mmCIF file of C-alpha atoms (C1' of nucleotides) in Angstrom:
data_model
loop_
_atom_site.group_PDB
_atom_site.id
_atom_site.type_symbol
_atom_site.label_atom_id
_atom_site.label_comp_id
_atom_site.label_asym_id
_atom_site.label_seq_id
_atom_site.Cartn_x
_atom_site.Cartn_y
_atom_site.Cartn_z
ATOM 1 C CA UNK A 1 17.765 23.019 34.870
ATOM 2 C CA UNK A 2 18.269 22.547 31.146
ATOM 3 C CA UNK A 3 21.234 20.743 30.078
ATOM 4 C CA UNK A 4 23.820 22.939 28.880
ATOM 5 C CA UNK A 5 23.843 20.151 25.942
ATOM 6 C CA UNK A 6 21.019 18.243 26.131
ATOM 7 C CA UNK A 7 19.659 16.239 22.952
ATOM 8 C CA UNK A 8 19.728 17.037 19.600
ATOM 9 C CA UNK A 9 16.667 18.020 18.116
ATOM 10 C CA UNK A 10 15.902 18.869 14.623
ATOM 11 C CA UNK A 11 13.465 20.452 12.744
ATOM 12 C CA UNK A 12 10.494 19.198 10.108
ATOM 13 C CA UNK A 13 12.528 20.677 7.069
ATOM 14 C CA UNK A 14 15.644 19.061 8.380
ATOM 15 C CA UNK A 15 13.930 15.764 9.270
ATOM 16 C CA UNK A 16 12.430 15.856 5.765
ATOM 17 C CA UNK A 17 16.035 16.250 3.869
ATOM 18 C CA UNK A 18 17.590 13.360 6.067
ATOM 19 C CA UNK A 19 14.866 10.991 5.037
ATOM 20 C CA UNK A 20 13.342 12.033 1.814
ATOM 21 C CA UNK A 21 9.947 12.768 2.375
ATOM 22 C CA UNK A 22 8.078 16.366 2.753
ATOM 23 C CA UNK A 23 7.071 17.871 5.722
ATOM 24 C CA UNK A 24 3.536 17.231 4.916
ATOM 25 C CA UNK A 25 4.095 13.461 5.321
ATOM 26 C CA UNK A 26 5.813 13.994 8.461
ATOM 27 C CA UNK A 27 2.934 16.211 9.892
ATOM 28 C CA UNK A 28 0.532 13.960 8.540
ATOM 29 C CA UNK A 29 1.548 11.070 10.695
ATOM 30 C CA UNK A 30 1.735 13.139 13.938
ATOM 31 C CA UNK A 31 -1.735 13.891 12.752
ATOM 32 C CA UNK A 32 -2.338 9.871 13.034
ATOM 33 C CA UNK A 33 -0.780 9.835 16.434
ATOM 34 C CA UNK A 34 2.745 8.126 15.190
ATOM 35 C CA UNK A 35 4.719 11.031 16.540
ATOM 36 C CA UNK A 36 4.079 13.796 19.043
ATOM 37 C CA UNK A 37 7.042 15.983 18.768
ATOM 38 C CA UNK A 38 7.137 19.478 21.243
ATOM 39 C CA UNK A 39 6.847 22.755 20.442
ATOM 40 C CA UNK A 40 8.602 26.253 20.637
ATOM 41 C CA UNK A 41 5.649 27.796 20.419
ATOM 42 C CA UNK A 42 4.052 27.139 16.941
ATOM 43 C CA UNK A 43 6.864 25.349 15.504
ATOM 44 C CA UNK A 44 7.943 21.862 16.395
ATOM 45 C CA UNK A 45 10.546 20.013 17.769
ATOM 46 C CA UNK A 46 11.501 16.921 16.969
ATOM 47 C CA UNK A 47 14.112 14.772 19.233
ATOM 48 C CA UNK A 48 15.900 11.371 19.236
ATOM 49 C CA UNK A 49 12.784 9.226 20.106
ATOM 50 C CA UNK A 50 10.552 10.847 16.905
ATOM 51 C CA UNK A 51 13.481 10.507 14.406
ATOM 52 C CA UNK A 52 13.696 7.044 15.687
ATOM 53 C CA UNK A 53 10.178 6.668 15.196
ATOM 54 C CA UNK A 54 9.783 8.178 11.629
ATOM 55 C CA UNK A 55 12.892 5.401 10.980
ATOM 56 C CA UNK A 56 10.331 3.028 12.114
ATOM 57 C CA UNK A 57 7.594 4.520 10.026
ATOM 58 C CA UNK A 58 9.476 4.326 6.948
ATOM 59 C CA UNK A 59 10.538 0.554 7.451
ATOM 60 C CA UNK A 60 7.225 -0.658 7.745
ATOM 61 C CA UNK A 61 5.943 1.295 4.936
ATOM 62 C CA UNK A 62 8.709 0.149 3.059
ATOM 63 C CA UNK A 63 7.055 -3.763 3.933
ATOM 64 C CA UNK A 64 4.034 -2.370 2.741
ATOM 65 C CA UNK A 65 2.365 -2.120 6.419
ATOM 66 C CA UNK A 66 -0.294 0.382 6.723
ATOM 67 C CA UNK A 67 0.145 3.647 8.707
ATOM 68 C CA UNK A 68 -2.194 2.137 11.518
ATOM 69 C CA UNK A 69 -0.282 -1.572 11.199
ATOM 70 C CA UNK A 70 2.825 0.916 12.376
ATOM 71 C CA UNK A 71 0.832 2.955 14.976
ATOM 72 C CA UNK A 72 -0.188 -0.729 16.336
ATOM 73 C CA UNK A 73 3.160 -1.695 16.761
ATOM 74 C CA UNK A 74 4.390 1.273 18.645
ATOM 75 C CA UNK A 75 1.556 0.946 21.236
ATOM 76 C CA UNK A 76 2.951 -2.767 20.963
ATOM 77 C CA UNK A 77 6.428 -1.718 22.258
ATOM 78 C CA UNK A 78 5.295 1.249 24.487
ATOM 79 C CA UNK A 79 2.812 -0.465 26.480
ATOM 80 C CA UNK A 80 4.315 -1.750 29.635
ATOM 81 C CA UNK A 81 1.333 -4.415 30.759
ATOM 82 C CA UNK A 82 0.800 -4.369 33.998
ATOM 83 C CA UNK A 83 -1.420 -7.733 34.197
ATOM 84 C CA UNK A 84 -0.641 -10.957 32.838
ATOM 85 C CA UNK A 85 -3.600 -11.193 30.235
ATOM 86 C CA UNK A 86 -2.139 -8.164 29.111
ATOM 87 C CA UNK A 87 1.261 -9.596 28.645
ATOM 88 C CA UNK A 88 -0.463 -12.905 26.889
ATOM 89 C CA UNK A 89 -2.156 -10.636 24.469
ATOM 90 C CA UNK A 90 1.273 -8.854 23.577
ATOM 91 C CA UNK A 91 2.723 -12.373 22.846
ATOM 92 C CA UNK A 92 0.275 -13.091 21.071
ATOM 93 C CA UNK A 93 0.206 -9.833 18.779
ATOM 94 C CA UNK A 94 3.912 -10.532 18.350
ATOM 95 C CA UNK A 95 3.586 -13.999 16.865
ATOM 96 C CA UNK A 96 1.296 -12.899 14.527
ATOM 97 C CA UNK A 97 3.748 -9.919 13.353
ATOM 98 C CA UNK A 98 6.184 -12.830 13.266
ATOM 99 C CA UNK A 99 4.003 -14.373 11.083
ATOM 100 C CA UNK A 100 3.810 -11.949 8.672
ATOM 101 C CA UNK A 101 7.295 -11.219 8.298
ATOM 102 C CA UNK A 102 7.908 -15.268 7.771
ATOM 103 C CA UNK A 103 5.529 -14.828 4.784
ATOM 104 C CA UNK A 104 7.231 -12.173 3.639
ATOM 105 C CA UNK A 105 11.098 -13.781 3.903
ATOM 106 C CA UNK A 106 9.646 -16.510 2.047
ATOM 107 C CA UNK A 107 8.078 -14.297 -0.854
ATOM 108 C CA UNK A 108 11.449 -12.816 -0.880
ATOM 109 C CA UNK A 109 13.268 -15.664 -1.746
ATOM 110 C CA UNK A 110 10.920 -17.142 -4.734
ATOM 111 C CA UNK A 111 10.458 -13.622 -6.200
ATOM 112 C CA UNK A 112 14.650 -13.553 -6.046
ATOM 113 C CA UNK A 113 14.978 -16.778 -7.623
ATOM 114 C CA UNK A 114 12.931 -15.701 -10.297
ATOM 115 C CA UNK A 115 14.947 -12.522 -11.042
ATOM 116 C CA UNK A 116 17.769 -15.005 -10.800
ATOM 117 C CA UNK A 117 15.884 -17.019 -13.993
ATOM 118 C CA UNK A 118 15.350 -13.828 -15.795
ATOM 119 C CA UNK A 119 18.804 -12.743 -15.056
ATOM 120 C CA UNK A 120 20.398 -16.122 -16.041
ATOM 121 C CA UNK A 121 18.186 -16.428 -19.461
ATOM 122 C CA UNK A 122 19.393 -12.304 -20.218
ATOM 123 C CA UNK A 123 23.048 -13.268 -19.624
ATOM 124 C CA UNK A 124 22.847 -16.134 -21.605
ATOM 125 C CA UNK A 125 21.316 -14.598 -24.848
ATOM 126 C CA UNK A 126 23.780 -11.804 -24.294
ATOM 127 C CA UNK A 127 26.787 -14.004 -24.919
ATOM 128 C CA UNK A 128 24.483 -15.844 -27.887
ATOM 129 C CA UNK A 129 24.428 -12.605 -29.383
ATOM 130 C CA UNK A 130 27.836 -11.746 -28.716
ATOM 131 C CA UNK A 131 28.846 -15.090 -30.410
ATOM 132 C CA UNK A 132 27.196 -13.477 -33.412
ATOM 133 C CA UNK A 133 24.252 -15.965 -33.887
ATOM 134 C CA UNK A 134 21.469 -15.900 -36.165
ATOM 135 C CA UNK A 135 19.828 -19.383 -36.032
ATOM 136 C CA UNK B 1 -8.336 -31.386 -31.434
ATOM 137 C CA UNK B 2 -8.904 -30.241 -28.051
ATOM 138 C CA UNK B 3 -7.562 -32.895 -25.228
ATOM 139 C CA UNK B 4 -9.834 -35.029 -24.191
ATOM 140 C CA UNK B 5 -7.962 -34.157 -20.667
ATOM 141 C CA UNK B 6 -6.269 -31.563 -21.397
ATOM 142 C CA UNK B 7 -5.801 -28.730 -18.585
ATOM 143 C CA UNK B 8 -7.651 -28.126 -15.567
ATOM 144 C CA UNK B 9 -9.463 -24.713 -15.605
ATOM 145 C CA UNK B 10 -11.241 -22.731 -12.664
ATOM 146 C CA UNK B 11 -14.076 -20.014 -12.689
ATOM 147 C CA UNK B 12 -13.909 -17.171 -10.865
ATOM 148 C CA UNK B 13 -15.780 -18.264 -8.386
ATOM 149 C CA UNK B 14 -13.207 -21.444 -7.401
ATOM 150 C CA UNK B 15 -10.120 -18.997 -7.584
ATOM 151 C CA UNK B 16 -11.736 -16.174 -5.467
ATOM 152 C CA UNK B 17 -12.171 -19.166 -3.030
ATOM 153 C CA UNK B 18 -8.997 -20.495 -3.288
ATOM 154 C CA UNK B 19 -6.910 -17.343 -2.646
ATOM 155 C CA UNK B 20 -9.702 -15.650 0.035
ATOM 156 C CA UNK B 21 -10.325 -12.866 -2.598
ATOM 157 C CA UNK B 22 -13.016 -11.190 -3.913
ATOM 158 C CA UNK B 23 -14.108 -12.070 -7.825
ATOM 159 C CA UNK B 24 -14.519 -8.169 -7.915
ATOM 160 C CA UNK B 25 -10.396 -8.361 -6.837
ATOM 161 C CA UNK B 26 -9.484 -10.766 -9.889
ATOM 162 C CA UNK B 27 -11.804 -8.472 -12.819
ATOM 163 C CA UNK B 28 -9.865 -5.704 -11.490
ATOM 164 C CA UNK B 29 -7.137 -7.304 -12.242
ATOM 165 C CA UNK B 30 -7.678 -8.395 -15.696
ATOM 166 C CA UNK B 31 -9.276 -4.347 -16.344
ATOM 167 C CA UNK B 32 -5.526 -3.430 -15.162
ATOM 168 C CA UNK B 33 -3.810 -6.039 -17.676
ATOM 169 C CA UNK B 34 -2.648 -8.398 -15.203
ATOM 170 C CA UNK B 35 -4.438 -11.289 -16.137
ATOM 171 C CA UNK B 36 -6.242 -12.237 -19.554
ATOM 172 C CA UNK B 37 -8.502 -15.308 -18.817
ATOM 173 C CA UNK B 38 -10.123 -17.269 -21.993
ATOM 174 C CA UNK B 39 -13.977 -17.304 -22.155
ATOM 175 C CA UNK B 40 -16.866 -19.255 -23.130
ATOM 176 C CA UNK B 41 -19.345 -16.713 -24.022
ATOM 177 C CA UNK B 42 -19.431 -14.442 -21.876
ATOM 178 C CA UNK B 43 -17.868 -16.557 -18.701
ATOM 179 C CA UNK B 44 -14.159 -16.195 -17.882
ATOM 180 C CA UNK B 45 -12.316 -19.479 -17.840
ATOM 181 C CA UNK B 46 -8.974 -19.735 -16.339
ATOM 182 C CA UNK B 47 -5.899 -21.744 -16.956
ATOM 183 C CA UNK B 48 -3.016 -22.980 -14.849
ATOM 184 C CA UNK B 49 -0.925 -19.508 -16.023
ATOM 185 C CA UNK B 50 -3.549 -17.332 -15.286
ATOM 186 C CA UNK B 51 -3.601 -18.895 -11.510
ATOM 187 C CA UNK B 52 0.020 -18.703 -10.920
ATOM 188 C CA UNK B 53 -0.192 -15.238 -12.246
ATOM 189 C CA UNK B 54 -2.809 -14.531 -9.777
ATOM 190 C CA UNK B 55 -0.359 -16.062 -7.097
ATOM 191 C CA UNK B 56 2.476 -13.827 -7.962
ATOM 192 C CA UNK B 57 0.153 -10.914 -8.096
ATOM 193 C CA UNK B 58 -0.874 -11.949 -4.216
ATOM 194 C CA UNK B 59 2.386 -12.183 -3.257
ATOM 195 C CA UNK B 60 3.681 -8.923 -4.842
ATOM 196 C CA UNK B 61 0.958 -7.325 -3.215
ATOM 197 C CA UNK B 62 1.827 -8.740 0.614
ATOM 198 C CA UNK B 63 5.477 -7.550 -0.643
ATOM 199 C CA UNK B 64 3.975 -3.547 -0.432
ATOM 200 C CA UNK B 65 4.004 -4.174 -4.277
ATOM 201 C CA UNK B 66 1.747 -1.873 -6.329
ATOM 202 C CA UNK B 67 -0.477 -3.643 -9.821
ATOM 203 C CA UNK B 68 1.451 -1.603 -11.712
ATOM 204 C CA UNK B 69 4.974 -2.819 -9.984
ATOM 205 C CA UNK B 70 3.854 -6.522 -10.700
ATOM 206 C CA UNK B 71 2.619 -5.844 -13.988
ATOM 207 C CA UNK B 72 5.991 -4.640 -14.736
ATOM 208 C CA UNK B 73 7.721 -8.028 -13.199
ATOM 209 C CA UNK B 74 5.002 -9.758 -15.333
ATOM 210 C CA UNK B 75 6.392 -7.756 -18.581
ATOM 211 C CA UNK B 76 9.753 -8.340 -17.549
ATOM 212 C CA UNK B 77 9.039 -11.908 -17.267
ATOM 213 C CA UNK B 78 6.918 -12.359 -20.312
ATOM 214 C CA UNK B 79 9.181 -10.377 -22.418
ATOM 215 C CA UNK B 80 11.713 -11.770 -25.319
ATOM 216 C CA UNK B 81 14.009 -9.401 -25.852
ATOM 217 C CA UNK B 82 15.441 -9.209 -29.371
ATOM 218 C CA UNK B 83 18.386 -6.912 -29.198
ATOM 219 C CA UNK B 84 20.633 -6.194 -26.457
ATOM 220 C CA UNK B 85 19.836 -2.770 -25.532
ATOM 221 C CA UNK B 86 16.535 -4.465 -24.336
ATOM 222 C CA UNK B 87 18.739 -7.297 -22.603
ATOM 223 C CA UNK B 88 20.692 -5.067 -21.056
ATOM 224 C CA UNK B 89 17.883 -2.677 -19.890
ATOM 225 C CA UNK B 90 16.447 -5.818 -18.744
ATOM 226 C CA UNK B 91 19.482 -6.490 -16.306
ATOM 227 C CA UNK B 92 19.356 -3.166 -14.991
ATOM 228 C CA UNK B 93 15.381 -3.864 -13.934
ATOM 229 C CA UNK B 94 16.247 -6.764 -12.213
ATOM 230 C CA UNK B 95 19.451 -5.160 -10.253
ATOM 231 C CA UNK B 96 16.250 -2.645 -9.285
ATOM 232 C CA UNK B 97 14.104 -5.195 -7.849
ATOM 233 C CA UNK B 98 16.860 -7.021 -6.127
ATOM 234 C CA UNK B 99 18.033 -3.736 -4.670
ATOM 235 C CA UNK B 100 14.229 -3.282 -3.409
ATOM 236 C CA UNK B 101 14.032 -7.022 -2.183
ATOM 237 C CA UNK B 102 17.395 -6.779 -0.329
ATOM 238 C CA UNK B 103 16.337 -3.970 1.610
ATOM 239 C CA UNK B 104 12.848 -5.354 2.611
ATOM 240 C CA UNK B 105 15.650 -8.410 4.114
ATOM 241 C CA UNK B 106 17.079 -5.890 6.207
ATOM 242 C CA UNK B 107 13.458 -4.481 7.159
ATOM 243 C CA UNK B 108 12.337 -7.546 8.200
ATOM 244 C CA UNK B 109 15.675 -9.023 10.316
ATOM 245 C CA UNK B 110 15.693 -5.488 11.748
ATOM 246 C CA UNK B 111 12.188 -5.522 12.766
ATOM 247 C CA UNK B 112 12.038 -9.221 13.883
ATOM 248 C CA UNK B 113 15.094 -8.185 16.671
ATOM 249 C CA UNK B 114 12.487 -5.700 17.912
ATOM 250 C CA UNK B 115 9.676 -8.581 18.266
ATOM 251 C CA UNK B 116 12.394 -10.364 20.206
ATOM 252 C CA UNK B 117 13.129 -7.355 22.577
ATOM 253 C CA UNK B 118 9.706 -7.310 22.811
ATOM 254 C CA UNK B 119 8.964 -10.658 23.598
ATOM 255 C CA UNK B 120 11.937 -10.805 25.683
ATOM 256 C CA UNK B 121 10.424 -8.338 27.947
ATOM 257 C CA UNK B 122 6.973 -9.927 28.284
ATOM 258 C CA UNK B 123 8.513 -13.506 29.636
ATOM 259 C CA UNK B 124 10.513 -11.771 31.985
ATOM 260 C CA UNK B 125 7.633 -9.739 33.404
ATOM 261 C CA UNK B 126 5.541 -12.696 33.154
ATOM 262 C CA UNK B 127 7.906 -14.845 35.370
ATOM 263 C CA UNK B 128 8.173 -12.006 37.735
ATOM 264 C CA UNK B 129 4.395 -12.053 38.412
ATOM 265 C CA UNK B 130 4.445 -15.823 38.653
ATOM 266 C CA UNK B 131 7.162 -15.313 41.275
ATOM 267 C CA UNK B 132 4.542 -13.372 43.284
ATOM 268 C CA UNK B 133 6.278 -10.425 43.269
ATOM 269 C CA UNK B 134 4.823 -6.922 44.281
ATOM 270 C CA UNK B 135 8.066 -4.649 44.689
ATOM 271 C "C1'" DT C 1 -42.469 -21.891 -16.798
ATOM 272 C "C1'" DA C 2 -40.670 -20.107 -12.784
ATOM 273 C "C1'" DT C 3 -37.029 -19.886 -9.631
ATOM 274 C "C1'" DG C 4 -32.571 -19.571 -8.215
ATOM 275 C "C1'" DC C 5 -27.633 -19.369 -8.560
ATOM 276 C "C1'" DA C 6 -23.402 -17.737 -10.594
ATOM 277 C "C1'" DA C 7 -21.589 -14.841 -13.639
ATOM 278 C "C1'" DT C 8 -21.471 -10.372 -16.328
ATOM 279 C "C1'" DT C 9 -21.137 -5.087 -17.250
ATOM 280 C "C1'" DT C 10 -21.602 -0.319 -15.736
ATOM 281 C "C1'" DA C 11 -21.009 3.040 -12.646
ATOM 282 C "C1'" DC C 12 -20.639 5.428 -8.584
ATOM 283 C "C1'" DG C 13 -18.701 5.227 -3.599
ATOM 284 C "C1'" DT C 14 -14.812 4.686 -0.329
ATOM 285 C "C1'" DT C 15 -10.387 4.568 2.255
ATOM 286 C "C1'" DA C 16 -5.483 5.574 2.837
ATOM 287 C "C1'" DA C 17 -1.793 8.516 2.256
ATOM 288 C "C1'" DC C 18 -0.509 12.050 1.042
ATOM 289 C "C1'" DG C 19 -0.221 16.628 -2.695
ATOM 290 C "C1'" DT C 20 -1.259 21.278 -3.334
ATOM 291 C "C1'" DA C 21 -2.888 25.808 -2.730
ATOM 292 C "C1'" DA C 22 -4.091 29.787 0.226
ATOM 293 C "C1'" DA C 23 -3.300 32.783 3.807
ATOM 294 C "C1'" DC C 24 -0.734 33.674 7.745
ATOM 295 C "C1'" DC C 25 3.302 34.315 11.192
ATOM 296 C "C1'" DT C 26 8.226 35.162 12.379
ATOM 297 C "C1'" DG C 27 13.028 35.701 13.152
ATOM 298 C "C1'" DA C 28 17.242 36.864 10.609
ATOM 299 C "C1'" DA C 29 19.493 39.512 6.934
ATOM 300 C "C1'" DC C 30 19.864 43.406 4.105
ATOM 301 C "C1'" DG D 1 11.291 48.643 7.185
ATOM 302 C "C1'" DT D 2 11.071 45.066 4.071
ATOM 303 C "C1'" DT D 3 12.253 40.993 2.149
ATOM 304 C "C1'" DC D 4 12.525 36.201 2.518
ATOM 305 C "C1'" DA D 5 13.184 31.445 3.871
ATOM 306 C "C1'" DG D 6 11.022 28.298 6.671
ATOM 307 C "C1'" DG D 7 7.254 27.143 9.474
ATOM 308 C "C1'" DT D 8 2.013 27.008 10.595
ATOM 309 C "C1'" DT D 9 -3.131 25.796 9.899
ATOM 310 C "C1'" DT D 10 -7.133 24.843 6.949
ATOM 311 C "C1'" DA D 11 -9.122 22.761 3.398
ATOM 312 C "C1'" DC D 12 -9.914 20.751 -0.793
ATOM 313 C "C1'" DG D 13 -7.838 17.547 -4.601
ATOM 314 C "C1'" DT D 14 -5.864 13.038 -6.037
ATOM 315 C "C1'" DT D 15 -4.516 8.167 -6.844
ATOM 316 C "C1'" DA D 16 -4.783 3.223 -6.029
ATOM 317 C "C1'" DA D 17 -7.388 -0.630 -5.070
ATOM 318 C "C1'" DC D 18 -10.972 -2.189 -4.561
ATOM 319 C "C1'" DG D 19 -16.478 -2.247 -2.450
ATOM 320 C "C1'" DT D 20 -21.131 -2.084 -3.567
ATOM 321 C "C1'" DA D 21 -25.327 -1.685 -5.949
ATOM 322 C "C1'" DA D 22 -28.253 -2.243 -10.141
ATOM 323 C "C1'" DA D 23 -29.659 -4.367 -14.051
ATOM 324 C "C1'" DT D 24 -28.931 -8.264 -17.172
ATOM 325 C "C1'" DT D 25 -27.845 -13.024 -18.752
ATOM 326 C "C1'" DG D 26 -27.493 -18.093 -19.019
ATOM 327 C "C1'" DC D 27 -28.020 -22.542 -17.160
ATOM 328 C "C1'" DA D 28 -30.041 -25.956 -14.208
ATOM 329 C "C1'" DT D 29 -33.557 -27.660 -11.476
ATOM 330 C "C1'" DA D 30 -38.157 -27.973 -9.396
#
DNA sequence: TATGCAATTTACGTTAACGTAAACCTGAAC
DNA sequence: GTTCAGGTTTACGTTAACGTAAATTGCATA
């Protein structure tokens, strides 16, 4: 019953290349219950759905969330709420992400404009010195 | 000399209000060189710098931002370069960081679609139940 | 003078996110 | 058969960013 070409799957050393981590990281978060890839016996398999997920990983570490923060926000999507104060509650966890990631745009933008200052004052002294100036 | 009104200045106490920190949060800063507060006595006094430092430091840090990465934006700030190989070293920092900034962008617009799937899903499911419906 | 509050230094404790080392298995290649 | 690359578990080490506790100090107020 196996397809004769199912899914791609790929293992932790190959995983580890693609993204640029070790394989301890990557065992380390299915050790946090962020990924549950299958086995062949002792070694594991990963598939589509886990390199998704260590794609997912990666982004929010790269926003500085916590490994946890992530793990919350995969329950978030996997969860399919069956009651409606479940559903509330999901809205609710979403605006707050939202909120977060609103902060964050705005940081962005003033820490850009001030590389844009630092930038503008380099390029000018650049062409000062270029102009040969000493006063 | 001194101005009879001349800046306003904050104690530790006032600041640790102000930004929901610790005062244990803003000496560890100063011991790691990010701040340098004046003192009377013993008693840190801070100036209008030392808070917008300690805003930039907060915002670095919600940014996934380590001290020592802000400490280096601080240097790279503070700095007055002299010669050009410093300008132009200078340039290539702030390429860095806007490199680093531009991706968190992507990050966040990339994560944000996901809180609309998300969201998407939970009014849908939400109306459905309103709609009564059991199938 | 005593009491209390806010600040200080010193130092050890703690949590997250891995790194690193040891000791083992295992299938393919020589 | 052995070598070897890649994988496994177990366990202890490490770094960053503070928390927390203890002992001290200075100022203000009762």
């Amino acid at each position: 019953m196996s397809n004769p070409q199912s899914e791609p799957t790929y293992t932790i050393g190959e995983l580890a290349r693609e993204f640029a981590i070790t394989p301890r990281s990557i065992r380390f978060y299915e050790e946090q219950g962020l990924i549950s890839p299958a086995r062949t016996g002792q070694n594991r398999i990963y598939c589509n759905k886990d390199r998704v997920r260590l794609k997912l990983i990666l982004r929010g570490k790269r926003l500085g969330f916590s490994l946890a923060e992530v793990k919350n926000l995969f329950e978030l999507y996997d969860t399919n709420p069956d009651s409606a104060v479940q559903l509330e509650t999901m809205l609710q966890l979403t605006e707050q992400k939202r909120a977060v990631l609103t902060q964050q745009l705005e940081d962005i933008t003033m820490l850009m404009q001030e590389l844009d200052d630092v930038e503008a004052r380099c390029q000018e002294e650049l062409s000062e010195l270029k102009r040969g100036n000493i006063a």
